[in-house]
PDB file of C-alpha atoms and ligand atoms in Angstrom:
ATOM      1  CA  MET F  53       0.000   0.000   0.000  1.00 49.00           C
ATOM      2  CA  THR F  54       1.282   3.452  -0.885  1.00 48.00           C
ATOM      3  CA  GLU F  55       2.424   5.469   2.081  1.00 54.00           C
ATOM      4  CA  PRO F  56       0.515   8.742   2.368  1.00 75.00           C
ATOM      5  CA  LEU F  57       3.549  10.990   1.982  1.00 89.00           C
ATOM      6  CA  SER F  58       3.227  14.608   0.900  1.00 93.00           C
ATOM      7  CA  PRO F  59       5.081  15.771  -2.248  1.00 95.00           C
ATOM      8  CA  HIS F  60       7.701  17.405  -0.029  1.00 94.00           C
ATOM      9  CA  ARG F  61       8.201  14.279   2.048  1.00 96.00           C
ATOM     10  CA  TRP F  62       8.533  12.083  -1.026  1.00 96.00           C
ATOM     11  CA  ALA F  63      11.164  14.393  -2.498  1.00 97.00           C
ATOM     12  CA  PHE F  64      12.962  14.607   0.841  1.00 96.00           C
ATOM     13  CA  ARG F  65      12.996  10.813   1.126  1.00 95.00           C
ATOM     14  CA  LEU F  66      14.478  10.400  -2.349  1.00 96.00           C
ATOM     15  CA  THR F  67      16.999  13.197  -1.790  1.00 95.00           C
ATOM     16  CA  HIS F  68      18.132  11.386   1.338  1.00 95.00           C
ATOM     17  CA  ILE F  69      18.608   8.160  -0.660  1.00 94.00           C
ATOM     18  CA  LEU F  70      20.600  10.052  -3.321  1.00 94.00           C
ATOM     19  CA  ASN F  71      22.704  11.813  -0.696  1.00 94.00           C
ATOM     20  CA  GLN F  72      23.563   8.462   0.844  1.00 94.00           C
ATOM     21  CA  ALA F  73      24.374   6.846  -2.491  1.00 92.00           C
ATOM     22  CA  LEU F  74      26.051   9.700  -4.372  1.00 92.00           C
ATOM     23  CA  GLY F  75      26.912  12.390  -1.826  1.00 91.00           C
ATOM     24  CA  ILE F  76      25.200  15.749  -1.450  1.00 89.00           C
ATOM     25  CA  ASP F  77      26.687  17.131  -4.667  1.00 91.00           C
ATOM     26  CA  HIS F  78      24.682  14.808  -6.926  1.00 91.00           C
ATOM     27  CA  PHE F  79      23.303  17.267  -9.463  1.00 96.00           C
ATOM     28  CA  PRO F  80      21.846  17.272 -12.013  1.00 97.00           C
ATOM     29  CA  ILE F  81      19.684  14.296 -11.182  1.00 95.00           C
ATOM     30  CA  ASP F  82      19.273  11.469 -13.700  1.00 96.00           C
ATOM     31  CA  VAL F  83      15.481  11.350 -13.468  1.00 97.00           C
ATOM     32  CA  LYS F  84      15.060   8.409 -15.835  1.00 97.00           C
ATOM     33  CA  ALA F  85      17.419   6.182 -13.859  1.00 96.00           C
ATOM     34  CA  ILE F  86      15.973   7.241 -10.500  1.00 96.00           C
ATOM     35  CA  ALA F  87      12.368   6.709 -11.574  1.00 97.00           C
ATOM     36  CA  ARG F  88      13.179   3.207 -12.831  1.00 97.00           C
ATOM     37  CA  ASP F  89      15.380   2.201  -9.882  1.00 96.00           C
ATOM     38  CA  ILE F  90      13.275   3.667  -7.082  1.00 95.00           C
ATOM     39  CA  SER F  91       9.966   2.359  -8.434  1.00 97.00           C
ATOM     40  CA  LYS F  92      11.483  -1.109  -8.942  1.00 96.00           C
ATOM     41  CA  SER F  93      12.936  -1.076  -5.450  1.00 95.00           C
ATOM     42  CA  LEU F  94       9.814   0.185  -3.643  1.00 95.00           C
ATOM     43  CA  TYR F  95       7.109  -1.439  -5.774  1.00 96.00           C
ATOM     44  CA  PRO F  96       8.639  -4.417  -7.619  1.00 96.00           C
ATOM     45  CA  ASN F  97       5.207  -5.620  -8.781  1.00 95.00           C
ATOM     46  CA  ASP F  98       4.149  -2.232 -10.142  1.00 96.00           C
ATOM     47  CA  PRO F  99       7.269  -0.390 -11.352  1.00 97.00           C
ATOM     48  CA  ILE F 100       7.929   2.207 -14.004  1.00 97.00           C
ATOM     49  CA  SER F 101       9.130  -0.156 -16.699  1.00 94.00           C
ATOM     50  CA  ALA F 102       9.386   2.166 -19.708  1.00 95.00           C
ATOM     51  CA  ILE F 103      10.316   5.808 -20.315  1.00 97.00           C
ATOM     52  CA  MET F 104      10.070   6.981 -23.889  1.00 96.00           C
ATOM     53  CA  ALA F 105       9.712   9.958 -26.208  1.00 97.00           C
ATOM     54  CA  GLU F 106       6.655   9.959 -28.432  1.00 94.00           C
ATOM     55  CA  SER F 107       4.504  12.325 -30.414  1.00 93.00           C
ATOM     56  CA  LEU F 108       2.195  14.009 -27.883  1.00 90.00           C
ATOM     57  CA  PRO F 109       0.575  17.005 -29.588  1.00 91.00           C
ATOM     58  CA  GLY F 110      -0.608  19.487 -26.953  1.00 89.00           C
ATOM     59  CA  PHE F 111       1.023  17.678 -24.024  1.00 93.00           C
ATOM     60  CA  GLU F 112       4.383  17.765 -22.257  1.00 92.00           C
ATOM     61  CA  GLY F 113       4.161  14.290 -20.835  1.00 96.00           C
ATOM     62  CA  ALA F 114       2.024  11.415 -19.598  1.00 95.00           C
ATOM     63  CA  LEU F 115       1.984   8.589 -17.085  1.00 97.00           C
ATOM     64  CA  VAL F 116       0.239   5.575 -18.574  1.00 96.00           C
ATOM     65  CA  ARG F 117      -0.412   1.991 -17.566  1.00 94.00           C
ATOM     66  CA  ALA F 118       1.433  -0.843 -19.269  1.00 92.00           C
ATOM     67  CA  PRO F 119      -0.457  -2.542 -22.109  1.00 89.00           C
ATOM     68  CA  SER F 120      -2.970  -5.220 -21.204  1.00 86.00           C
ATOM     69  CA  GLY F 121      -1.288  -8.362 -19.929  1.00 86.00           C
ATOM     70  CA  GLN F 122       1.760  -6.499 -18.618  1.00 87.00           C
ATOM     71  CA  THR F 123       2.410  -4.879 -15.268  1.00 89.00           C
ATOM     72  CA  GLY F 124       3.750  -1.492 -14.376  1.00 95.00           C
ATOM     73  CA  TRP F 125       3.687   1.989 -15.821  1.00 97.00           C
ATOM     74  CA  GLY F 126       5.249   4.039 -18.563  1.00 97.00           C
ATOM     75  CA  ILE F 127       6.333   7.656 -18.637  1.00 97.00           C
ATOM     76  CA  VAL F 128       5.997   9.319 -22.014  1.00 96.00           C
ATOM     77  CA  TYR F 129       7.397  12.729 -22.906  1.00 96.00           C
ATOM     78  CA  ASN F 130       6.857  14.869 -25.972  1.00 95.00           C
ATOM     79  CA  LYS F 131       9.564  14.107 -28.551  1.00 95.00           C
ATOM     80  CA  ASP F 132       9.155  17.559 -30.099  1.00 93.00           C
ATOM     81  CA  VAL F 133      10.296  19.402 -26.965  1.00 92.00           C
ATOM     82  CA  ARG F 134      13.909  20.488 -27.501  1.00 88.00           C
ATOM     83  CA  SER F 135      14.735  21.780 -24.013  1.00 88.00           C
ATOM     84  CA  THR F 136      16.466  19.183 -21.831  1.00 93.00           C
ATOM     85  CA  GLY F 137      15.439  21.215 -18.789  1.00 93.00           C
ATOM     86  CA  ARG F 138      11.766  21.045 -19.705  1.00 92.00           C
ATOM     87  CA  ILE F 139      12.015  17.307 -20.369  1.00 95.00           C
ATOM     88  CA  ASN F 140      13.684  16.700 -16.982  1.00 96.00           C
ATOM     89  CA  PHE F 141      10.983  18.639 -15.167  1.00 96.00           C
ATOM     90  CA  THR F 142       8.263  16.752 -17.048  1.00 96.00           C
ATOM     91  CA  LEU F 143       9.849  13.383 -16.192  1.00 97.00           C
ATOM     92  CA  ALA F 144      10.012  14.355 -12.514  1.00 97.00           C
ATOM     93  CA  HIS F 145       6.413  15.642 -12.663  1.00 96.00           C
ATOM     94  CA  GLU F 146       5.190  12.295 -14.068  1.00 97.00           C
ATOM     95  CA  PHE F 147       7.276  10.401 -11.522  1.00 98.00           C
ATOM     96  CA  GLY F 148       5.467  12.496  -8.906  1.00 97.00           C
ATOM     97  CA  HIS F 149       2.103  11.373 -10.268  1.00 96.00           C
ATOM     98  CA  TYR F 150       3.334   7.773 -10.056  1.00 97.00           C
ATOM     99  CA  LEU F 151       4.427   8.037  -6.421  1.00 96.00           C
ATOM    100  CA  ILE F 152       1.604  10.212  -5.112  1.00 95.00           C
ATOM    101  CA  HIS F 153      -1.454   9.677  -7.307  1.00 93.00           C
ATOM    102  CA  ARG F 154      -1.371   6.335  -9.121  1.00 93.00           C
ATOM    103  CA  ILE F 155      -3.472   4.535  -6.482  1.00 90.00           C
ATOM    104  CA  ASP F 156      -6.180   7.126  -5.819  1.00 86.00           C
ATOM    105  CA  GLY F 157      -5.908   9.355  -8.897  1.00 84.00           C
ATOM    106  CA  PRO F 158      -7.318   9.056 -12.403  1.00 88.00           C
ATOM    107  CA  PRO F 159      -6.482   5.932 -14.458  1.00 89.00           C
ATOM    108  CA  GLU F 160      -3.832   7.792 -16.471  1.00 90.00           C
ATOM    109  CA  PHE F 161      -2.274  11.254 -16.520  1.00 92.00           C
ATOM    110  CA  HIS F 162      -1.831  13.497 -19.546  1.00 93.00           C
ATOM    111  CA  CYS F 163      -0.153  16.792 -18.670  1.00 92.00           C
ATOM    112  CA  THR F 164       0.024  20.031 -20.623  1.00 88.00           C
ATOM    113  CA  LYS F 165       2.775  22.642 -20.502  1.00 83.00           C
ATOM    114  CA  ARG F 166       0.535  24.744 -18.288  1.00 80.00           C
ATOM    115  CA  ASP F 167       0.214  21.799 -15.877  1.00 80.00           C
ATOM    116  CA  THR F 168       3.985  21.794 -15.379  1.00 80.00           C
ATOM    117  CA  TYR F 169       4.496  25.451 -14.495  1.00 74.00           C
ATOM    118  CA  ARG F 170       1.444  26.304 -12.385  1.00 70.00           C
ATOM    119  CA  TRP F 171       2.700  25.918  -8.830  1.00 65.00           C
ATOM    120  CA  ASP F 172       0.188  28.219  -7.196  1.00 64.00           C
ATOM    121  CA  SER F 173      -2.309  26.902  -4.683  1.00 57.00           C
ATOM    122  CA  GLY F 174      -5.366  27.683  -6.798  1.00 57.00           C
ATOM    123  CA  TYR F 175      -4.435  25.305  -9.607  1.00 63.00           C
ATOM    124  CA  ALA F 176      -5.553  21.685  -9.952  1.00 86.00           C
ATOM    125  CA  GLN F 177      -4.339  19.916  -6.844  1.00 88.00           C
ATOM    126  CA  ILE F 178      -2.737  16.857  -8.405  1.00 91.00           C
ATOM    127  CA  GLU F 179      -0.824  18.971 -10.951  1.00 92.00           C
ATOM    128  CA  ARG F 180       0.380  21.333  -8.234  1.00 91.00           C
ATOM    129  CA  GLU F 181       1.463  18.381  -6.102  1.00 93.00           C
ATOM    130  CA  ALA F 182       3.348  16.802  -9.005  1.00 95.00           C
ATOM    131  CA  ASN F 183       5.141  20.126  -9.558  1.00 93.00           C
ATOM    132  CA  GLU F 184       5.975  20.493  -5.865  1.00 94.00           C
ATOM    133  CA  PHE F 185       7.493  17.028  -5.923  1.00 96.00           C
ATOM    134  CA  ALA F 186       9.451  17.724  -9.129  1.00 97.00           C
ATOM    135  CA  ALA F 187      10.789  21.075  -7.879  1.00 96.00           C
ATOM    136  CA  ASN F 188      11.859  19.612  -4.540  1.00 96.00           C
ATOM    137  CA  LEU F 189      13.483  16.545  -6.098  1.00 97.00           C
ATOM    138  CA  LEU F 190      15.354  18.405  -8.847  1.00 98.00           C
ATOM    139  CA  MET F 191      16.217  21.537  -6.817  1.00 97.00           C
ATOM    140  CA  PRO F 192      16.329  20.737  -3.093  1.00 96.00           C
ATOM    141  CA  LEU F 193      15.824  23.930  -1.157  1.00 95.00           C
ATOM    142  CA  ASP F 194      18.849  23.635   1.120  1.00 94.00           C
ATOM    143  CA  ASP F 195      21.151  23.180  -1.862  1.00 96.00           C
ATOM    144  CA  PHE F 196      19.490  26.010  -3.826  1.00 97.00           C
ATOM    145  CA  ARG F 197      19.905  28.298  -0.834  1.00 97.00           C
ATOM    146  CA  ARG F 198      23.613  27.490  -0.765  1.00 96.00           C
ATOM    147  CA  GLN F 199      23.831  28.692  -4.369  1.00 96.00           C
ATOM    148  CA  LEU F 200      21.591  31.736  -3.851  1.00 97.00           C
ATOM    149  CA  PRO F 201      21.044  32.727  -0.208  1.00 97.00           C
ATOM    150  CA  ASP F 202      17.724  34.278   0.816  1.00 96.00           C
ATOM    151  CA  SER F 203      19.188  37.784   0.863  1.00 95.00           C
ATOM    152  CA  ALA F 204      21.210  37.523  -2.392  1.00 95.00           C
ATOM    153  CA  ILE F 205      20.358  39.791  -5.297  1.00 93.00           C
ATOM    154  CA  PRO F 206      21.026  37.605  -8.340  1.00 92.00           C
ATOM    155  CA  THR F 207      21.637  38.394 -11.989  1.00 89.00           C
ATOM    156  CA  VAL F 208      20.125  36.448 -14.848  1.00 89.00           C
ATOM    157  CA  ASP F 209      23.427  34.588 -15.119  1.00 90.00           C
ATOM    158  CA  HIS F 210      23.281  33.501 -11.465  1.00 93.00           C
ATOM    159  CA  ILE F 211      19.880  31.941 -12.024  1.00 94.00           C
ATOM    160  CA  SER F 212      21.016  30.443 -15.336  1.00 93.00           C
ATOM    161  CA  SER F 213      23.901  28.797 -13.459  1.00 96.00           C
ATOM    162  CA  CYS F 214      21.403  27.262 -11.043  1.00 97.00           C
ATOM    163  CA  ALA F 215      19.269  26.054 -13.971  1.00 96.00           C
ATOM    164  CA  GLU F 216      22.369  24.398 -15.413  1.00 96.00           C
ATOM    165  CA  ARG F 217      23.347  22.868 -12.060  1.00 97.00           C
ATOM    166  CA  TYR F 218      19.942  21.240 -11.650  1.00 98.00           C
ATOM    167  CA  GLY F 219      19.281  20.417 -15.306  1.00 96.00           C
ATOM    168  CA  VAL F 220      16.084  22.447 -15.406  1.00 96.00           C
ATOM    169  CA  SER F 221      14.820  25.357 -17.498  1.00 91.00           C
ATOM    170  CA  PHE F 222      15.530  28.967 -16.571  1.00 91.00           C
ATOM    171  CA  MET F 223      11.839  29.338 -15.821  1.00 90.00           C
ATOM    172  CA  ALA F 224      11.789  26.450 -13.332  1.00 93.00           C
ATOM    173  CA  ALA F 225      14.903  27.757 -11.561  1.00 95.00           C
ATOM    174  CA  CYS F 226      13.419  31.253 -11.412  1.00 95.00           C
ATOM    175  CA  LEU F 227      10.132  29.981  -9.976  1.00 94.00           C
ATOM    176  CA  ARG F 228      12.061  28.051  -7.335  1.00 95.00           C
ATOM    177  CA  TRP F 229      14.094  31.147  -6.388  1.00 97.00           C
ATOM    178  CA  ILE F 230      11.143  33.569  -6.355  1.00 96.00           C
ATOM    179  CA  ALA F 231       9.270  31.244  -3.967  1.00 94.00           C
ATOM    180  CA  TYR F 232      11.847  31.540  -1.169  1.00 96.00           C
ATOM    181  CA  THR F 233      13.855  34.725  -1.701  1.00 97.00           C
ATOM    182  CA  ALA F 234      13.553  37.354   1.010  1.00 96.00           C
ATOM    183  CA  ILE F 235      14.027  40.256  -1.382  1.00 95.00           C
ATOM    184  CA  PRO F 236      11.085  41.965  -3.115  1.00 96.00           C
ATOM    185  CA  ALA F 237      11.197  40.548  -6.621  1.00 97.00           C
ATOM    186  CA  VAL F 238       8.693  39.791  -9.378  1.00 97.00           C
ATOM    187  CA  PHE F 239       9.192  37.284 -12.199  1.00 95.00           C
ATOM    188  CA  VAL F 240       7.303  38.334 -15.329  1.00 95.00           C
ATOM    189  CA  VAL F 241       6.808  36.238 -18.458  1.00 92.00           C
ATOM    190  CA  SER F 242       5.726  38.228 -21.493  1.00 93.00           C
ATOM    191  CA  ARG F 243       5.281  37.791 -25.230  1.00 90.00           C
ATOM    192  CA  ASP F 244       4.567  40.296 -27.965  1.00 89.00           C
ATOM    193  CA  GLY F 245       4.270  43.133 -25.454  1.00 91.00           C
ATOM    194  CA  PHE F 246       1.783  41.466 -23.100  1.00 94.00           C
ATOM    195  CA  ILE F 247       2.262  39.840 -19.707  1.00 95.00           C
ATOM    196  CA  LEU F 248       1.355  36.153 -19.899  1.00 91.00           C
ATOM    197  CA  TRP F 249       1.759  35.569 -16.183  1.00 90.00           C
ATOM    198  CA  ALA F 250       3.858  36.728 -13.245  1.00 94.00           C
ATOM    199  CA  ARG F 251       4.916  35.539  -9.784  1.00 93.00           C
ATOM    200  CA  SER F 252       5.883  37.748  -6.858  1.00 95.00           C
ATOM    201  CA  SER F 253       8.095  36.914  -3.893  1.00 96.00           C
ATOM    202  CA  LYS F 254       6.510  37.211  -0.465  1.00 95.00           C
ATOM    203  CA  ALA F 255       8.443  40.422   0.152  1.00 95.00           C
ATOM    204  CA  ALA F 256       7.109  41.853  -3.123  1.00 95.00           C
ATOM    205  CA  MET F 257       3.561  40.844  -2.212  1.00 94.00           C
ATOM    206  CA  ARG F 258       3.914  42.761   1.052  1.00 93.00           C
ATOM    207  CA  ARG F 259       4.826  45.814  -1.048  1.00 91.00           C
ATOM    208  CA  ARG F 260       1.798  45.202  -3.277  1.00 92.00           C
ATOM    209  CA  ALA F 261       4.051  44.560  -6.251  1.00 94.00           C
ATOM    210  CA  TYR F 262       2.194  41.942  -8.288  1.00 94.00           C
ATOM    211  CA  PHE F 263       0.192  41.472 -11.485  1.00 94.00           C
ATOM    212  CA  LYS F 264      -3.205  39.804 -11.669  1.00 90.00           C
ATOM    213  CA  THR F 265      -3.246  38.211 -15.081  1.00 85.00           C
ATOM    214  CA  ALA F 266      -5.966  35.596 -14.571  1.00 81.00           C
ATOM    215  CA  ASN F 267      -8.889  37.623 -15.867  1.00 81.00           C
ATOM    216  CA  GLN F 268      -7.340  40.593 -17.587  1.00 86.00           C
ATOM    217  CA  THR F 269      -4.836  41.459 -20.274  1.00 89.00           C
ATOM    218  CA  ILE F 270      -1.919  43.553 -19.045  1.00 94.00           C
ATOM    219  CA  GLU F 271       0.376  45.315 -21.461  1.00 95.00           C
ATOM    220  CA  VAL F 272       4.114  45.484 -20.774  1.00 95.00           C
ATOM    221  CA  PRO F 273       4.897  49.166 -19.961  1.00 94.00           C
ATOM    222  CA  SER F 274       6.417  51.096 -22.839  1.00 91.00           C
ATOM    223  CA  GLY F 275       9.616  51.898 -20.912  1.00 90.00           C
ATOM    224  CA  ALA F 276      10.276  48.319 -19.834  1.00 92.00           C
ATOM    225  CA  LEU F 277      13.298  46.343 -20.998  1.00 88.00           C
ATOM    226  CA  ALA F 278      10.967  43.554 -22.028  1.00 87.00           C
ATOM    227  CA  ARG F 279       9.875  45.859 -24.867  1.00 84.00           C
ATOM    228  CA  ARG F 280      13.355  46.314 -26.247  1.00 80.00           C
ATOM    229  CA  CYS F 281      15.823  44.344 -28.270  1.00 64.00           C
ATOM    230  CA  LEU F 282      17.812  42.753 -25.478  1.00 63.00           C
ATOM    231  CA  SER F 283      21.586  42.898 -25.108  1.00 64.00           C
ATOM    232  CA  GLU F 284      24.092  41.661 -22.525  1.00 60.00           C
ATOM    233  CA  VAL F 285      23.766  44.610 -20.142  1.00 59.00           C
ATOM    234  CA  GLU F 286      20.096  43.871 -19.530  1.00 69.00           C
ATOM    235  CA  ARG F 287      20.983  40.470 -18.084  1.00 74.00           C
ATOM    236  CA  ILE F 288      22.683  42.303 -15.198  1.00 78.00           C
ATOM    237  CA  GLY F 289      19.968  44.871 -14.597  1.00 85.00           C
ATOM    238  CA  VAL F 290      18.917  48.407 -15.505  1.00 88.00           C
ATOM    239  CA  GLU F 291      17.278  50.796 -13.048  1.00 91.00           C
ATOM    240  CA  LEU F 292      13.923  52.142 -14.230  1.00 92.00           C
ATOM    241  CA  SER F 293      11.980  55.104 -12.902  1.00 92.00           C
ATOM    242  CA  ASN F 294       8.824  55.001 -10.790  1.00 92.00           C
ATOM    243  CA  THR F 295       6.668  55.521 -13.865  1.00 92.00           C
ATOM    244  CA  VAL F 296       7.468  52.237 -15.608  1.00 93.00           C
ATOM    245  CA  TRP F 297       6.469  49.026 -13.789  1.00 94.00           C
ATOM    246  CA  PHE F 298       5.388  50.347 -10.393  1.00 92.00           C
ATOM    247  CA  ASP F 299       5.006  53.662  -8.599  1.00 89.00           C
ATOM    248  CA  ARG F 300       8.487  53.160  -7.227  1.00 89.00           C
ATOM    249  CA  ILE F 301      11.829  52.658  -8.891  1.00 92.00           C
ATOM    250  CA  CYS F 302      12.779  49.124  -9.804  1.00 93.00           C
ATOM    251  CA  THR F 303      15.646  47.310 -11.454  1.00 93.00           C
ATOM    252  CA  GLU F 304      14.715  45.112 -14.380  1.00 93.00           C
ATOM    253  CA  MET F 305      16.778  42.244 -15.737  1.00 92.00           C
ATOM    254  CA  ALA F 306      15.491  40.764 -18.945  1.00 89.00           C
ATOM    255  CA  PHE F 307      16.294  37.664 -20.915  1.00 84.00           C
ATOM    256  CA  SER F 308      14.900  36.492 -24.216  1.00 82.00           C
ATOM    257  CA  ALA F 309      14.245  32.748 -24.285  1.00 71.00           C
ATOM    258  CA  ASP F 310      14.245  31.504 -27.855  1.00 60.00           C
ATOM    259  CA  ALA F 311      13.095  28.032 -26.893  1.00 60.00           C
ATOM    260  CA  TYR F 312       9.884  29.488 -25.493  1.00 63.00           C
ATOM    261  CA  ASP F 313       9.463  32.579 -27.635  1.00 76.00           C
ATOM    262  CA  TYR F 314       9.064  34.450 -24.346  1.00 85.00           C
ATOM    263  CA  VAL F 315      10.780  37.348 -22.613  1.00 90.00           C
ATOM    264  CA  PHE F 316      11.567  36.736 -18.957  1.00 91.00           C
ATOM    265  CA  SER F 317      11.909  39.793 -16.703  1.00 94.00           C
ATOM    266  CA  ILE F 318      13.058  39.858 -13.113  1.00 95.00           C
ATOM    267  CA  LEU F 319      11.981  43.045 -11.356  1.00 96.00           C
ATOM    268  CA  LEU F 320      13.751  44.034  -8.156  1.00 95.00           C
ATOM    269  CA  VAL F 321      11.309  46.355  -6.467  1.00 93.00           C
ATOM    270  CA  GLY F 322      12.330  49.590  -4.727  1.00 80.00           C
ATOM    271  CA  ASP F 323      15.562  49.222  -2.775  1.00 64.00           C
ATOM    272  CA  ALA F 324      15.229  45.413  -3.128  1.00 55.00           C
ATOM    273  CA  GLU F 325      16.961  44.728   0.137  1.00 53.00           C
ATOM    274  CA  PHE F 326      16.632  41.716   2.350  1.00 46.00           C
ATOM    275  CA  ASP F 327      13.858  42.619   4.763  1.00 50.00           C
ATOM    276  CA  GLY F 328      14.812  40.152   7.498  1.00 44.00           C
ATOM    277  CA  GLU F 329      11.913  37.740   7.119  1.00 43.00           C
ATOM    278  CA  CYS F 330      12.802  34.323   5.762  1.00 37.00           C
ATOM    279  CA  SER F 331      10.194  32.274   3.973  1.00 37.00           C
ATOM    280  CA  ASP F 332       9.429  28.932   5.559  1.00 36.00           C
ATOM    281  CA  ASP F 333       9.349  26.242   2.935  1.00 35.00           C
ATOM    282  CA  GLY F 334      10.099  27.845  -0.404  1.00 32.00           C
ATOM    283  CA  VAL F 335       7.079  26.541  -2.236  1.00 32.00           C
ATOM    284  CA  ARG F 336       3.718  28.198  -2.414  1.00 28.00           C
TER     285      ARG F 336
HETATM  286 ZN1   ZN Y  37       0.498  16.228 -14.444  1.00 73.85          ZN
END
C-alpha cells in the first residue's frame, strides 16, 4: 500500500537516498534512472518499466499503464520538446504522479505545458502536487539556498547557473528562487508586449508589487526592458523610474528565451533589500 507521503516528504525521502548513495553534490539528477530504480525497489510488482519519447501534440508528458497483460507503468514525454530542462521537469512531474497519485488518482495522466508550471495553490491539486514534488526533487531547497542565499540579489546569469546545475529550465529555476527569496522581486513572463503571467516573492507581495493576469490582459509598460531588443547589459539589470512598472523605482533584468518565444523579466522592487523575514518552505 502506498504510504501517504506529501510531495515534499517524497522528495525529501528520495533526496536522502541520493545523498547516501552519491553524496550531497549529486546534481543534475538522472530522473530516468531514478524513476526506474526507485519504483522497482519500492514497488517491484508495479514499477515504471518504460520511459520513452513519443509524439504528444498538446502535451508535455504522460503517465500511462502498461499494455494489457503487462504490469507497471510508462512515462511518455513529448519528442518535439527540444529543451532538456523542460524534459527533466516533465519526467520528474510524471514520476510524482506515479508516487503520489497512481493509487487514488485518475487511471492515467496526460499533462500540458501549463500543468507543469502552475505551482500556485489555486491550480488543480494533483498537478500542483506533481510540480511540488518535481521542484523539490530536482532543486532541493537547502542546496538552492547554498547557491543563492535568501538575501542575495542575483543576476540572470546567477539563475542560469542554477538552472544548469539542476538540469532544469531557466523558468523552473526562477520559480524556485522567487518562492523563497527574502528580497522583493517579481518574475514576469511576457510575449509580444503582453504579460502572460507573473509571480511575486513574499516580500514583493507585502509591497503590493504583483500582477493579476488571470482575468485581464496587461500590457508590458512602454519603458520596460521587455519591450526592447535585449543585449548583454540587460541580463545584469537596468534601473527604471517610478513611472514604468510600479510607482516606485525598480531594477529590471530581462532575458529572451528563444526556446519558449518568451521574454523573462526579473523586477527588483524599490531598494530590493533583504527585509529580514525568511520564507518557511520555499514553495507556495
Ligand atoms: Zn500532471
